[in-house]
PDB file of C-alpha atoms in Angstrom:
ATOM      1  CA  MET A   1       0.000   0.000   0.000  1.00  0.00           C
ATOM      2  CA  ARG A   2       1.356   3.436  -0.840  1.00  0.00           C
ATOM      3  CA  TYR A   3       1.839   5.981   1.914  1.00  0.00           C
ATOM      4  CA  PRO A   4      -0.879   8.488   0.862  1.00  0.00           C
ATOM      5  CA  VAL A   5      -3.437   5.679   0.770  1.00  0.00           C
ATOM      6  CA  ALA A   6      -2.308   4.336   4.142  1.00  0.00           C
ATOM      7  CA  LEU A   7      -2.482   7.802   5.704  1.00  0.00           C
ATOM      8  CA  ALA A   8      -5.926   8.445   4.222  1.00  0.00           C
ATOM      9  CA  LEU A   9      -7.184   5.083   5.483  1.00  0.00           C
ATOM     10  CA  THR A  10      -5.822   5.834   8.939  1.00  0.00           C
ATOM     11  CA  MET A  11      -7.414   9.286   9.021  1.00  0.00           C
ATOM     12  CA  LEU A  12     -10.745   7.968   7.714  1.00  0.00           C
ATOM     13  CA  THR A  13     -10.928   5.210  10.311  1.00  0.00           C
ATOM     14  CA  GLU A  14      -9.317   6.743  13.396  1.00  0.00           C
ATOM     15  CA  THR A  15     -10.771  10.254  13.279  1.00  0.00           C
ATOM     16  CA  PRO A  16     -14.401   9.114  13.703  1.00  0.00           C
ATOM     17  CA  VAL A  17     -13.465   6.697  16.507  1.00  0.00           C
ATOM     18  CA  TYR A  18     -11.567   9.374  18.409  1.00  0.00           C
ATOM     19  CA  THR A  19     -14.269  11.964  17.756  1.00  0.00           C
ATOM     20  CA  VAL A  20     -17.114   9.791  19.021  1.00  0.00           C
ATOM     21  CA  ALA A  21     -15.162   8.700  22.103  1.00  0.00           C
ATOM     22  CA  LEU A  22     -14.034  12.204  23.001  1.00  0.00           C
ATOM     23  CA  VAL A  23     -17.434  13.807  22.393  1.00  0.00           C
ATOM     24  CA  ARG A  24     -19.600  11.198  24.104  1.00  0.00           C
ATOM     25  CA  VAL A  25     -17.445  10.214  27.023  1.00  0.00           C
ATOM     26  CA  GLY A  26     -14.944  13.041  27.334  1.00  0.00           C
ATOM     27  CA  ARG A  27     -17.432  15.822  26.642  1.00  0.00           C
ATOM     28  CA  VAL A  28     -15.061  17.424  24.148  1.00  0.00           C
ATOM     29  CA  ARG A  29     -16.581  19.612  21.424  1.00  0.00           C
ATOM     30  CA  PRO A  30     -16.802  17.764  18.074  1.00  0.00           C
ATOM     31  CA  GLY A  31     -14.524  20.156  16.194  1.00  0.00           C
ATOM     32  CA  ARG A  32     -11.847  20.000  18.874  1.00  0.00           C
ATOM     33  CA  ALA A  33     -12.129  16.213  19.056  1.00  0.00           C
ATOM     34  CA  ALA A  34     -11.766  15.780  15.282  1.00  0.00           C
ATOM     35  CA  ALA A  35      -8.845  18.227  15.146  1.00  0.00           C
ATOM     36  CA  ALA A  36      -7.093  16.412  18.005  1.00  0.00           C
ATOM     37  CA  ALA A  37      -7.606  13.076  16.238  1.00  0.00           C
ATOM     38  CA  ALA A  38      -6.172  14.410  12.996  1.00  0.00           C
ATOM     39  CA  LEU A  39      -3.183  15.997  14.697  1.00  0.00           C
ATOM     40  CA  VAL A  40      -2.158  12.929  16.681  1.00  0.00           C
ATOM     41  CA  ASN A  41      -2.276  10.859  13.499  1.00  0.00           C
ATOM     42  CA  LEU A  42      -0.283  13.393  11.520  1.00  0.00           C
ATOM     43  CA  VAL A  43       2.422  13.124  14.174  1.00  0.00           C
ATOM     44  CA  THR A  44       2.532   9.355  14.650  1.00  0.00           C
ATOM     45  CA  HIS A  45       1.646   7.911  11.251  1.00  0.00           C
ATOM     46  CA  PRO A  46       4.720   9.109   9.331  1.00  0.00           C
ATOM     47  CA  LEU A  47       7.001   7.889  12.116  1.00  0.00           C
ATOM     48  CA  LEU A  48       5.358   4.468  12.195  1.00  0.00           C
ATOM     49  CA  TRP A  49       5.461   4.166   8.407  1.00  0.00           C
ATOM     50  CA  TRP A  50       9.130   5.113   8.277  1.00  0.00           C
ATOM     51  CA  THR A  51      10.030   2.703  11.088  1.00  0.00           C
ATOM     52  CA  LEU A  52       8.224  -0.262   9.550  1.00  0.00           C
ATOM     53  CA  ARG A  53       9.593   0.379   6.043  1.00  0.00           C
ATOM     54  CA  HIS A  54      13.079  -0.389   7.350  1.00  0.00           C
ATOM     55  CA  TRP A  55      12.019  -3.884   8.421  1.00  0.00           C
ATOM     56  CA  THR A  56      10.017  -5.066   5.403  1.00  0.00           C
ATOM     57  CA  ASP A  57      12.945  -6.779   3.696  1.00  0.00           C
ATOM     58  CA  GLY A  58      14.245  -8.475   6.821  1.00  0.00           C
ATOM     59  CA  PRO A  59      13.130 -11.619   8.619  1.00  0.00           C
ATOM     60  CA  ALA A  60       9.404 -11.909   9.299  1.00  0.00           C
ATOM     61  CA  ALA A  61       9.977 -12.278  13.039  1.00  0.00           C
ATOM     62  CA  ALA A  62      11.874  -8.982  13.149  1.00  0.00           C
ATOM     63  CA  TYR A  63       9.121  -7.222  11.196  1.00  0.00           C
ATOM     64  CA  TRP A  64       6.281  -8.475  13.390  1.00  0.00           C
ATOM     65  CA  THR A  65       8.180  -7.744  16.587  1.00  0.00           C
ATOM     66  CA  THR A  66       8.891  -4.216  15.385  1.00  0.00           C
ATOM     67  CA  PHE A  67       5.292  -3.893  14.245  1.00  0.00           C
ATOM     68  CA  ALA A  68       3.868  -4.875  17.641  1.00  0.00           C
ATOM     69  CA  LEU A  69       6.241  -2.654  19.602  1.00  0.00           C
ATOM     70  CA  SER A  70       5.672   0.254  17.225  1.00  0.00           C
ATOM     71  CA  GLU A  71       1.881  -0.016  17.408  1.00  0.00           C
ATOM     72  CA  ALA A  72       2.043  -0.076  21.216  1.00  0.00           C
ATOM     73  CA  ALA A  73       4.272   3.002  21.170  1.00  0.00           C
ATOM     74  CA  VAL A  74       1.909   4.778  18.766  1.00  0.00           C
ATOM     75  CA  CYS A  75      -1.058   4.109  21.057  1.00  0.00           C
ATOM     76  CA  ALA A  76       0.843   5.521  24.029  1.00  0.00           C
ATOM     77  CA  VAL A  77       2.051   8.605  22.160  1.00  0.00           C
ATOM     78  CA  GLU A  78      -1.409   9.301  20.745  1.00  0.00           C
ATOM     79  CA  ALA A  79      -3.015   8.941  24.173  1.00  0.00           C
ATOM     80  CA  LEU A  80      -0.505  11.356  25.683  1.00  0.00           C
ATOM     81  CA  LEU A  81      -0.865  13.838  22.827  1.00  0.00           C
ATOM     82  CA  LEU A  82      -4.650  13.749  23.101  1.00  0.00           C
ATOM     83  CA  CYS A  83      -4.536  15.094  26.631  1.00  0.00           C
ATOM     84  CA  PRO A  84      -3.442  18.677  25.926  1.00  0.00           C
ATOM     85  CA  LEU A  85      -5.175  18.761  22.532  1.00  0.00           C
ATOM     86  CA  ALA A  86      -8.544  17.625  23.871  1.00  0.00           C
ATOM     87  CA  GLY A  87      -8.244  19.091  27.347  1.00  0.00           C
ATOM     88  CA  LEU A  88      -8.082  15.736  29.124  1.00  0.00           C
ATOM     89  CA  ARG A  89      -5.865  14.497  31.953  1.00  0.00           C
ATOM     90  CA  PRO A  90      -3.170  11.869  31.267  1.00  0.00           C
ATOM     91  CA  ARG A  91      -4.677   9.650  33.946  1.00  0.00           C
ATOM     92  CA  ASP A  92      -8.063   9.687  32.230  1.00  0.00           C
ATOM     93  CA  PRO A  93      -8.626   6.114  31.002  1.00  0.00           C
ATOM     94  CA  LEU A  94     -10.656   7.480  28.092  1.00  0.00           C
ATOM     95  CA  THR A  95      -7.508   8.640  26.335  1.00  0.00           C
ATOM     96  CA  TRP A  96      -5.911   5.202  26.564  1.00  0.00           C
ATOM     97  CA  ILE A  97      -9.081   3.333  25.564  1.00  0.00           C
ATOM     98  CA  ALA A  98      -9.734   5.703  22.657  1.00  0.00           C
ATOM     99  CA  ALA A  99      -6.153   5.369  21.398  1.00  0.00           C
ATOM    100  CA  GLY A 100      -6.211   1.584  21.605  1.00  0.00           C
ATOM    101  CA  THR A 101      -9.601   1.326  19.925  1.00  0.00           C
ATOM    102  CA  ALA A 102      -8.817   3.823  17.164  1.00  0.00           C
ATOM    103  CA  ASN A 103      -5.543   2.108  16.332  1.00  0.00           C
ATOM    104  CA  ALA A 104      -7.129  -1.352  16.387  1.00  0.00           C
ATOM    105  CA  VAL A 105      -9.811  -0.172  13.959  1.00  0.00           C
ATOM    106  CA  SER A 106      -7.283   1.326  11.541  1.00  0.00           C
ATOM    107  CA  LEU A 107      -5.023  -1.724  11.832  1.00  0.00           C
ATOM    108  CA  LEU A 108      -7.930  -3.983  10.951  1.00  0.00           C
ATOM    109  CA  ALA A 109      -8.907  -1.709   8.052  1.00  0.00           C
ATOM    110  CA  GLY A 110      -5.331  -1.778   6.770  1.00  0.00           C
ATOM    111  CA  LEU A 111      -5.156  -5.566   6.967  1.00  0.00           C
ATOM    112  CA  LEU A 112      -8.503  -5.915   5.189  1.00  0.00           C
ATOM    113  CA  ALA A 113      -7.352  -3.470   2.493  1.00  0.00           C
ATOM    114  CA  GLY A 114      -4.313  -5.630   1.879  1.00  0.00           C
ATOM    115  CA  GLY A 115      -1.729  -3.311   3.348  1.00  0.00           C
TER     116      GLY A 115
END
């Protein structure tokens, strides 16, 4: 999958998940929630893509290990970035649940799209 397609797929799947979670549970205004979702993805997605590209030609075990560790790191970074952007506290479980859910949804979408 080419990078622009992967980024678009990520934005199209994660932004609604983050927005719904932040609006319904976190009581964040919809515009702020959507902007926060877009910003965290614009920070983490290029870094993840670049990191994983370096492992695609290596052993499968190295790729999947890097993939798992990178996805976990992305979830943590996105959760922490959401706090100041959405006006939430770092200890708020919503940020961690939203980040995990949003990333799981986009990961599944990417796998189903063949990327």
